[in-house]
Tab-separated table of C-alpha atoms in Angstrom:
chain	number	residue	atom	x	y	z
E	191	MET	CA	8.305	-18.171	32.560
E	192	ASN	CA	8.706	-14.650	31.261
E	193	VAL	CA	6.541	-11.850	32.693
E	194	LYS	CA	6.195	-8.391	31.104
E	195	ASP	CA	3.841	-5.432	31.423
E	196	ILE	CA	3.484	-5.054	27.656
E	197	ILE	CA	4.222	-7.501	24.874
E	198	ILE	CA	4.147	-6.514	21.219
E	199	ILE	CA	3.951	-9.379	18.746
E	200	GLY	CA	5.658	-8.324	15.502
E	201	GLY	CA	8.901	-6.431	15.051
E	202	GLY	CA	7.946	-4.392	12.020
E	203	ALA	CA	7.131	-0.705	11.569
E	204	ALA	CA	3.960	-0.699	13.715
E	205	GLY	CA	5.472	-2.956	16.386
E	206	PHE	CA	8.592	-0.860	16.923
E	207	PHE	CA	6.665	2.414	16.783
E	208	ALA	CA	4.220	1.192	19.439
E	209	ALA	CA	6.964	-0.246	21.665
E	210	VAL	CA	9.189	2.837	21.576
E	211	ASN	CA	6.315	5.246	22.224
E	212	ILE	CA	4.933	3.137	25.102
E	213	ALA	CA	8.358	2.871	26.774
E	214	GLU	CA	9.083	6.563	26.297
E	215	ARG	CA	5.716	7.632	27.736
E	216	ASN	CA	5.963	5.319	30.737
E	217	PRO	CA	9.538	4.225	31.566
E	218	ARG	CA	8.332	2.080	34.504
E	219	LEU	CA	6.658	-0.426	32.175
E	220	THR	CA	8.538	-3.494	30.993
E	221	VAL	CA	8.084	-3.692	27.223
E	222	ALA	CA	9.123	-6.544	24.926
E	223	ILE	CA	8.800	-7.179	21.187
E	224	LEU	CA	8.471	-10.776	19.985
E	225	GLU	CA	9.715	-11.075	16.391
E	226	ARG	CA	9.539	-14.396	14.540
E	227	GLY	CA	12.465	-13.605	12.196
E	228	LYS	CA	16.143	-13.362	12.998
E	229	GLU	CA	15.859	-9.615	12.426
E	230	GLY	CA	12.959	-7.183	12.351
E	231	LEU	CA	11.856	-4.226	10.227
E	232	GLN	CA	12.212	-6.187	6.987
E	233	LYS	CA	9.391	-4.363	5.197
E	234	VAL	CA	10.939	-1.040	6.217
E	235	LYS	CA	14.198	-2.239	4.664
E	236	VAL	CA	12.759	-2.952	1.191
E	237	SER	CA	10.137	-0.187	1.073
E	238	GLY	CA	10.566	2.450	-1.616
E	239	GLY	CA	13.307	0.463	-3.339
E	240	GLY	CA	15.406	0.411	-0.167
E	241	ARG	CA	14.881	4.112	0.563
E	242	CYS	CA	11.830	3.706	2.856
E	243	ASN	CA	8.791	5.708	1.782
E	244	VAL	CA	7.998	6.904	5.338
E	245	THR	CA	4.780	8.813	4.606
E	246	HIS	CA	3.077	11.069	2.053
E	247	ALA	CA	2.885	14.853	1.986
E	248	GLU	CA	-0.890	15.031	2.376
E	249	PHE	CA	-1.790	17.153	5.398
E	250	ILE	CA	-5.606	17.164	5.349
E	251	PRO	CA	-7.173	14.117	7.083
E	252	SER	CA	-10.270	14.069	4.830
E	253	GLU	CA	-7.989	13.994	1.753
E	254	LEU	CA	-5.537	11.493	3.230
E	255	VAL	CA	-8.238	8.879	3.933
E	256	LEU	CA	-9.168	8.744	0.225
E	257	ASN	CA	-6.023	6.669	-0.336
E	258	TYR	CA	-7.365	3.744	1.720
E	259	PRO	CA	-9.657	1.327	-0.170
E	260	ARG	CA	-10.361	-0.332	3.196
E	261	GLY	CA	-10.249	1.916	6.262
E	262	GLU	CA	-11.263	5.266	4.741
E	263	LYS	CA	-14.100	5.879	7.218
E	264	GLU	CA	-12.339	4.376	10.239
E	265	LEU	CA	-9.080	6.342	9.875
E	266	LEU	CA	-10.614	9.819	9.724
E	267	GLY	CA	-10.767	10.176	13.540
E	268	PRO	CA	-7.302	8.677	14.152
E	269	PHE	CA	-5.738	10.979	11.546
E	270	HIS	CA	-7.054	13.953	13.491
E	271	GLN	CA	-5.033	12.597	16.433
E	272	PHE	CA	-1.765	11.676	14.721
E	273	MET	CA	-1.180	12.833	11.185
E	274	THR	CA	1.531	13.172	8.536
E	275	GLY	CA	2.903	16.319	10.173
E	276	ASP	CA	3.201	14.471	13.494
E	277	THR	CA	5.134	11.685	11.766
E	278	ILE	CA	7.580	14.193	10.263
E	279	GLU	CA	8.029	15.874	13.641
E	280	TRP	CA	8.499	12.521	15.446
E	281	PHE	CA	11.354	11.495	13.171
E	282	GLU	CA	12.946	14.960	13.071
E	283	LYS	CA	13.040	15.095	16.888
E	284	ARG	CA	15.084	11.900	16.711
E	285	GLY	CA	17.522	13.216	14.147
E	286	VAL	CA	15.875	11.865	10.988
E	287	ALA	CA	15.003	14.615	8.500
E	288	LEU	CA	12.561	13.753	5.716
E	289	LYS	CA	12.219	15.211	2.215
E	290	ILE	CA	9.248	15.481	-0.154
E	291	GLU	CA	9.570	14.231	-3.728
E	292	GLU	CA	7.596	15.614	-6.679
E	293	ASP	CA	4.860	12.984	-6.404
E	294	GLY	CA	4.356	13.689	-2.679
E	295	ARG	CA	6.197	10.632	-1.350
E	296	MET	CA	8.455	11.316	1.620
E	297	PHE	CA	11.826	9.695	2.279
E	298	PRO	CA	14.692	10.216	4.730
E	299	ILE	CA	17.128	12.729	3.213
E	300	THR	CA	19.764	9.974	3.330
E	301	ASP	CA	17.698	7.991	0.773
E	302	SER	CA	18.375	4.907	2.879
E	303	SER	CA	15.902	2.756	4.814
E	304	GLN	CA	18.778	1.895	7.168
E	305	THR	CA	18.382	5.408	8.630
E	306	ILE	CA	14.849	4.520	9.777
E	307	ILE	CA	15.925	1.079	11.026
E	308	ASP	CA	18.808	2.572	13.024
E	309	CYS	CA	16.473	5.192	14.498
E	310	PHE	CA	14.096	2.481	15.793
E	311	LEU	CA	16.872	0.239	17.123
E	312	ASN	CA	18.512	3.181	18.921
E	313	GLU	CA	15.209	4.331	20.421
E	314	ALA	CA	14.386	0.778	21.537
E	315	LYS	CA	17.777	0.496	23.256
E	316	LYS	CA	17.491	3.963	24.804
E	317	HIS	CA	14.061	3.214	26.306
E	318	LYS	CA	14.960	-0.330	27.378
E	319	VAL	CA	12.587	-2.121	25.020
E	320	GLU	CA	13.572	-5.781	24.929
E	321	VAL	CA	13.604	-7.101	21.348
E	322	LEU	CA	13.467	-10.907	21.195
E	323	TYR	CA	14.154	-12.472	17.790
E	324	ASN	CA	13.314	-15.995	16.527
E	325	GLU	CA	10.209	-15.998	18.749
E	326	SER	CA	7.440	-17.457	16.621
E	327	VAL	CA	4.113	-17.270	18.471
E	328	LYS	CA	2.221	-20.586	18.576
E	329	LYS	CA	-0.580	-19.783	20.992
E	330	ILE	CA	-2.327	-16.744	22.506
E	331	GLU	CA	-4.845	-17.112	25.294
E	332	GLN	CA	-6.174	-15.267	28.275
E	333	SER	CA	-4.516	-16.596	31.395
E	334	SER	CA	-6.753	-18.101	34.045
E	335	ARG	CA	-6.827	-16.920	37.664
E	336	ASN	CA	-5.061	-19.969	39.042
E	337	GLU	CA	-1.920	-19.677	36.923
E	338	ALA	CA	1.373	-18.911	38.644
E	339	VAL	CA	1.181	-15.189	38.005
E	340	ASP	CA	-1.109	-12.446	39.305
E	341	PHE	CA	-4.340	-12.017	37.348
E	342	GLU	CA	-3.259	-8.593	36.133
E	343	HIS	CA	-1.176	-10.516	33.590
E	344	ARG	CA	-4.205	-11.466	31.585
E	345	PHE	CA	-2.485	-12.782	28.429
E	346	LYS	CA	-0.460	-15.943	28.014
E	347	ILE	CA	1.670	-16.224	24.875
E	348	GLU	CA	3.494	-19.388	23.913
E	349	THR	CA	6.377	-19.401	21.439
E	350	GLN	CA	8.361	-22.454	20.374
E	351	GLY	CA	10.516	-22.286	23.526
E	352	THR	CA	9.030	-19.859	26.053
E	353	THR	CA	5.790	-18.947	27.788
E	354	PHE	CA	5.233	-15.219	28.258
E	355	TYR	CA	2.647	-13.426	30.391
E	356	CYS	CA	1.671	-9.784	29.993
E	357	LYS	CA	-0.886	-7.232	31.183
E	358	LYS	CA	-1.499	-5.703	27.776
E	359	LEU	CA	-0.903	-7.238	24.367
E	360	VAL	CA	-0.324	-5.471	21.042
E	361	ILE	CA	-0.621	-7.421	17.786
E	362	ALA	CA	1.417	-5.802	15.005
E	363	THR	CA	2.197	-8.793	12.794
E	364	GLY	CA	1.085	-7.400	9.431
E	365	SER	CA	-0.558	-9.841	7.043
E	366	ASN	CA	0.259	-13.031	8.936
E	367	PRO	CA	-2.213	-15.906	8.342
E	368	LYS	CA	-0.967	-17.870	11.391
E	369	ILE	CA	-1.675	-14.961	13.746
E	370	TRP	CA	-5.055	-14.369	12.108
E	371	LYS	CA	-5.921	-18.010	12.876
E	372	LEU	CA	-4.971	-17.499	16.547
E	373	LEU	CA	-7.142	-14.362	16.669
E	374	GLU	CA	-10.007	-16.253	15.052
E	375	ALA	CA	-9.720	-18.826	17.826
E	376	MET	CA	-10.180	-15.913	20.271
E	377	GLY	CA	-13.439	-14.978	18.534
E	378	HIS	CA	-12.260	-12.242	16.163
E	379	GLY	CA	-13.646	-12.108	12.630
E	380	ILE	CA	-10.988	-12.076	9.918
E	381	SER	CA	-11.648	-10.735	6.423
E	382	GLU	CA	-10.022	-13.016	3.873
E	383	ALA	CA	-6.632	-11.825	2.667
E	384	VAL	CA	-6.116	-11.039	-1.001
E	385	PRO	CA	-3.207	-9.177	-2.680
E	386	SER	CA	-3.797	-5.444	-2.817
E	387	LEU	CA	-0.875	-3.886	-4.698
E	388	PHE	CA	0.031	-5.668	-7.892
E	389	THR	CA	0.814	-5.079	-11.560
E	390	PHE	CA	-1.196	-6.452	-14.487
E	391	ASN	CA	0.107	-9.210	-16.783
E	392	ILE	CA	-0.833	-8.387	-20.381
E	393	LYS	CA	0.352	-9.985	-23.623
E	394	ASP	CA	-0.525	-7.632	-26.471
E	395	GLU	CA	1.141	-6.644	-29.712
E	396	ARG	CA	0.569	-2.955	-28.883
E	397	ILE	CA	2.857	-3.053	-25.858
E	398	ASN	CA	5.335	-5.757	-26.895
E	399	ASP	CA	8.945	-4.593	-27.178
E	400	ILE	CA	8.405	-1.197	-25.516
E	401	PRO	CA	9.071	-1.806	-21.775
E	402	GLY	CA	9.964	1.353	-19.892
E	403	VAL	CA	7.606	3.579	-21.891
E	404	VAL	CA	5.475	5.850	-19.675
E	405	ALA	CA	2.184	7.491	-20.646
E	406	GLN	CA	2.055	10.363	-18.182
E	407	ASN	CA	-1.679	10.756	-17.619
E	408	VAL	CA	-4.164	8.100	-18.618
E	409	ALA	CA	-7.663	7.097	-17.496
E	410	ILE	CA	-8.371	3.383	-17.014
E	411	LYS	CA	-11.488	1.445	-16.187
E	412	VAL	CA	-12.066	-2.250	-15.588
E	413	VAL	CA	-14.700	-3.331	-18.110
E	414	GLY	CA	-17.977	-4.403	-16.492
E	415	THR	CA	-17.234	-2.748	-13.121
E	416	ASP	CA	-17.203	0.706	-11.505
E	417	LEU	CA	-13.415	0.497	-10.993
E	418	PHE	CA	-11.654	3.530	-12.434
E	419	SER	CA	-8.335	5.315	-11.957
E	420	GLU	CA	-6.131	8.013	-13.454
E	421	GLY	CA	-2.427	8.765	-13.466
E	422	PRO	CA	0.851	7.628	-15.010
E	423	LEU	CA	1.007	4.244	-16.761
E	424	LEU	CA	4.237	2.268	-17.171
E	425	ILE	CA	4.629	-0.472	-19.779
E	426	THR	CA	6.740	-3.346	-18.397
E	427	HIS	CA	8.229	-6.600	-19.720
E	428	VAL	CA	5.118	-8.486	-18.589
E	429	GLY	CA	2.349	-5.896	-18.861
E	430	MET	CA	1.500	-2.642	-17.101
E	431	SER	CA	2.340	-0.924	-13.806
E	432	ALA	CA	2.698	2.546	-12.175
E	433	PRO	CA	0.103	4.501	-10.114
E	434	ALA	CA	-2.824	4.219	-12.561
E	435	ILE	CA	-2.603	0.408	-12.396
E	436	LEU	CA	-1.660	0.112	-8.714
E	437	LYS	CA	-4.642	2.248	-7.699
E	438	LEU	CA	-6.951	-0.110	-9.599
E	439	SER	CA	-5.298	-3.124	-7.971
E	440	ALA	CA	-5.817	-1.658	-4.492
E	441	PHE	CA	-9.400	-0.485	-4.873
E	442	GLY	CA	-10.308	-3.580	-6.896
E	443	ALA	CA	-8.402	-6.081	-4.724
E	444	ILE	CA	-11.430	-8.187	-3.762
E	445	GLU	CA	-13.320	-7.965	-7.062
E	446	LEU	CA	-10.245	-8.740	-9.182
E	447	ALA	CA	-9.374	-11.721	-6.963
E	448	GLN	CA	-12.921	-13.046	-7.516
E	449	ARG	CA	-12.281	-12.825	-11.267
E	450	ASP	CA	-9.057	-14.815	-10.783
E	451	TYR	CA	-7.164	-11.835	-12.247
E	452	LYS	CA	-8.671	-12.374	-15.704
E	453	PHE	CA	-10.506	-9.276	-16.947
E	454	GLU	CA	-10.414	-6.485	-19.518
E	455	ILE	CA	-9.361	-2.876	-19.062
E	456	GLU	CA	-10.233	0.098	-21.239
E	457	ILE	CA	-7.539	2.773	-21.466
E	458	ASN	CA	-7.957	6.377	-22.534
E	459	PHE	CA	-4.340	7.321	-23.257
E	460	ILE	CA	-5.088	11.009	-23.855
E	461	LYS	CA	-8.048	11.657	-21.475
E	462	GLN	CA	-10.209	13.089	-24.259
E	463	SER	CA	-13.573	11.987	-25.601
E	464	ILE	CA	-13.486	9.995	-28.828
E	465	GLU	CA	-15.257	12.940	-30.550
E	466	ASP	CA	-12.668	15.510	-29.403
E	467	CYS	CA	-9.891	13.144	-30.406
E	468	MET	CA	-11.454	12.711	-33.842
E	469	GLY	CA	-11.592	16.497	-34.244
E	470	GLY	CA	-7.917	16.778	-33.284
E	471	LEU	CA	-6.899	14.086	-35.770
E	472	LYS	CA	-8.837	15.824	-38.577
E	473	ASP	CA	-6.874	18.999	-37.791
E	474	CYS	CA	-3.631	16.976	-37.965
E	475	LYS	CA	-4.717	15.641	-41.392
E	476	LEU	CA	-4.776	19.251	-42.669
E	477	THR	CA	-1.817	20.649	-40.722
E	478	PHE	CA	0.626	17.765	-41.285
E	479	ALA	CA	-0.745	16.594	-44.668
E	480	LYS	CA	2.648	15.599	-46.118
E	481	LYS	CA	4.133	14.129	-42.922
E	482	THR	CA	4.199	10.411	-42.177
E	483	VAL	CA	1.648	9.611	-39.443
E	484	LEU	CA	4.006	7.140	-37.754
E	485	LYS	CA	6.713	9.776	-37.348
E	486	ALA	CA	4.471	12.576	-36.052
E	487	PRO	CA	3.337	11.679	-32.487
E	488	GLN	CA	0.424	13.741	-31.146
E	489	PHE	CA	-1.208	14.405	-27.746
E	490	ASP	CA	2.200	14.325	-25.947
E	491	LEU	CA	2.292	10.529	-26.232
E	492	PRO	CA	5.682	8.753	-26.140
E	493	LYS	CA	6.840	8.106	-29.706
E	494	ARG	CA	7.116	4.312	-29.372
E	495	LEU	CA	3.610	3.994	-27.900
E	496	TRP	CA	2.167	6.306	-30.590
E	497	GLN	CA	3.726	4.152	-33.298
E	498	LYS	CA	2.255	0.942	-31.843
E	499	LEU	CA	-1.235	2.484	-31.678
E	500	VAL	CA	-0.950	3.844	-35.222
E	501	LEU	CA	-0.008	0.412	-36.627
E	502	ALA	CA	-2.829	-1.212	-34.596
E	503	SER	CA	-5.259	1.160	-36.342
E	504	GLY	CA	-4.511	-0.332	-39.780
E	505	ILE	CA	-2.321	2.595	-40.810
E	506	SER	CA	0.829	1.498	-42.656
E	507	ALA	CA	4.297	2.687	-41.648
E	508	ASP	CA	4.737	4.970	-44.683
E	509	MET	CA	1.243	6.472	-44.844
E	510	ARG	CA	0.935	10.267	-44.763
E	511	TRP	CA	-1.691	12.223	-42.819
E	512	ALA	CA	-3.382	13.393	-46.043
E	513	GLU	CA	-3.962	9.772	-47.114
E	514	LEU	CA	-5.946	8.711	-44.014
E	515	ASN	CA	-9.559	7.710	-44.697
E	516	LYS	CA	-12.489	8.077	-42.285
E	517	GLN	CA	-12.235	4.482	-41.046
E	518	GLN	CA	-8.542	4.843	-40.208
E	519	LEU	CA	-9.190	8.090	-38.317
E	520	GLU	CA	-11.964	6.364	-36.359
E	521	ASN	CA	-9.704	3.381	-35.613
E	522	LEU	CA	-6.919	5.629	-34.348
E	523	SER	CA	-9.377	7.638	-32.208
E	524	ALA	CA	-10.594	4.385	-30.656
E	525	GLN	CA	-7.025	3.180	-29.962
E	526	LEU	CA	-6.190	6.487	-28.297
E	527	THR	CA	-9.331	6.814	-26.172
E	528	LYS	CA	-10.926	3.359	-25.789
E	529	ALA	CA	-8.160	0.785	-26.160
E	530	ILE	CA	-9.163	-2.600	-24.728
E	531	PHE	CA	-6.470	-4.834	-23.192
E	532	LYS	CA	-6.914	-8.345	-21.773
E	533	VAL	CA	-5.360	-8.867	-18.338
E	534	ASP	CA	-4.321	-12.420	-17.554
E	535	GLY	CA	-2.764	-12.649	-14.102
E	536	LYS	CA	-0.804	-10.365	-11.804
E	537	SER	CA	2.749	-9.799	-10.574
E	538	THR	CA	3.970	-8.500	-7.219
E	539	PHE	CA	4.758	-4.787	-7.224
E	540	LYS	CA	8.512	-4.655	-6.478
E	541	GLU	CA	8.923	-6.264	-3.046
E	542	GLU	CA	6.116	-4.365	-1.404
E	543	PHE	CA	3.691	-7.074	-0.315
E	544	VAL	CA	0.415	-5.461	0.687
E	545	THR	CA	-2.797	-7.359	1.266
E	546	ALA	CA	-6.422	-6.516	1.824
E	547	GLY	CA	-7.822	-8.518	4.716
E	548	GLY	CA	-7.347	-8.864	8.447
E	549	VAL	CA	-9.182	-8.246	11.704
E	550	ASP	CA	-12.740	-7.050	11.086
E	551	LEU	CA	-12.887	-3.256	11.465
E	552	LYS	CA	-16.212	-3.429	13.348
E	553	GLU	CA	-14.411	-5.228	16.197
E	554	ILE	CA	-11.941	-2.406	16.880
E	555	ASN	CA	-12.351	0.821	18.851
E	556	PHE	CA	-10.630	3.354	16.590
E	557	LYS	CA	-10.107	5.884	19.385
E	558	THR	CA	-7.559	3.491	20.921
E	559	PHE	CA	-7.170	0.598	18.426
E	560	GLU	CA	-8.244	-1.726	21.252
E	561	SER	CA	-10.228	-4.886	20.580
E	562	LYS	CA	-13.935	-4.549	21.372
E	563	LEU	CA	-13.950	-8.266	22.274
E	564	HIS	CA	-10.972	-8.450	24.646
E	565	LYS	CA	-9.927	-5.725	27.056
E	566	ASP	CA	-6.218	-4.798	26.874
E	567	LEU	CA	-5.727	-6.395	23.435
E	568	TYR	CA	-4.629	-3.864	20.799
E	569	PHE	CA	-3.896	-3.900	17.068
E	570	ALA	CA	-1.631	-1.769	14.865
E	571	GLY	CA	-0.736	-1.821	11.178
E	572	GLU	CA	-1.795	-4.263	8.492
E	573	VAL	CA	-2.967	-6.997	10.867
E	574	ILE	CA	-6.326	-5.233	10.647
E	575	ASN	CA	-8.360	-4.972	7.449
E	576	ILE	CA	-6.874	-1.652	6.321
E	577	ASP	CA	-4.680	-1.145	3.278
E	578	ALA	CA	-3.682	1.719	1.036
E	579	VAL	CA	-2.453	2.627	-2.406
E	580	THR	CA	1.296	2.937	-2.892
E	581	GLY	CA	3.067	6.126	-1.793
E	582	GLY	CA	3.766	5.904	1.961
E	583	PHE	CA	0.130	5.557	3.040
E	584	ASN	CA	0.437	2.054	4.511
E	585	PHE	CA	3.235	3.269	6.767
E	586	GLN	CA	1.164	6.274	7.872
E	587	ASN	CA	-1.589	3.875	8.961
E	588	ALA	CA	1.049	1.944	10.953
E	589	TRP	CA	2.436	5.077	12.667
E	590	THR	CA	-1.022	6.447	13.502
E	591	GLY	CA	-2.419	3.173	14.867
E	592	ALA	CA	0.728	2.396	16.870
E	593	TYR	CA	0.818	5.913	18.315
E	594	LEU	CA	-2.807	5.766	19.476
E	595	VAL	CA	-2.164	2.327	20.992
E	596	SER	CA	0.819	3.718	22.910
E	597	LYS	CA	-1.241	6.701	24.080
E	598	ALA	CA	-4.058	4.412	25.292
E	599	ILE	CA	-1.655	2.087	27.109
């Protein structure tokens, strides 16, 4: 039998952050992490292409919460307690300096996720946090008064080989269906998990053979819904990706799952009305009369994308601007501002698995991240029904939740 003051289930970002902060704030407590894998912090390792996108340079809580399709309302208070600036300071105090990239994402200046992993492992060792690997939790229950341990140790946790008892329990297992089932058995409501960050699979002549092309600022909507996003668009070997798509996938996670990832999107490649576009093309017809349309890209579009859209408008490869008729101008305007693409399926975005779903937000006290159903049971990270767009926001939710848990404990 193994008795601890605090047990954290899950050795990922939220689990380590909670454990280290608890042990540092109160060195008398015995703190242990139970991790099912043979090593922890695996998501930290692969995040940001192995560089670890620690957080995002957004320093206003009311602006930061807009990046959370689920959790926007609930995180406003917590972000006033522990925010991006606090994250930066926490890591810098422990020798890890962060840098801001052009798009606002923040990484360790070493550009290596190992820096973050080493920081956590060193802090855990320094503050005597016991990290137990290959401990897959099979059962969680509240211990009864007659068990061979004082009633202060209210939780009983069974793994494949050991029974643990603890006074306070922190669940930081991320999107783990097995743990959600155990929590359901304890009476917690679980919102069904669906993928939240994914790219769109699209087979279309207009984007065939041009992977790697980026349209810098597009507007996209999912036809027949209110889902809308703006930003860069990347054409890939299987379809489309980059922030404009990933934002749609996050905010539309539930609706797009219900459609079995078969739907249509309308893309405005130049963020102009069809009328303004038409006016611009008429000007081009006069200004570039003798030039070949295919070889004269407009609206700052990448050349290869422009050429695909021109050909899709029924304009031949050798046609000059002066030769365009009204119908061809209208077709090109439509391709530039209202292009419809059929999405058929999704692909995982890099290795960054993010899901919508988890412990029902109404069952959590967001001042402390404690369960409203069970005293001394806490949650941190993606185990709860909070998720974010890509860019370091999911980690910020983990740091904030874990910090408030540690403060409460």
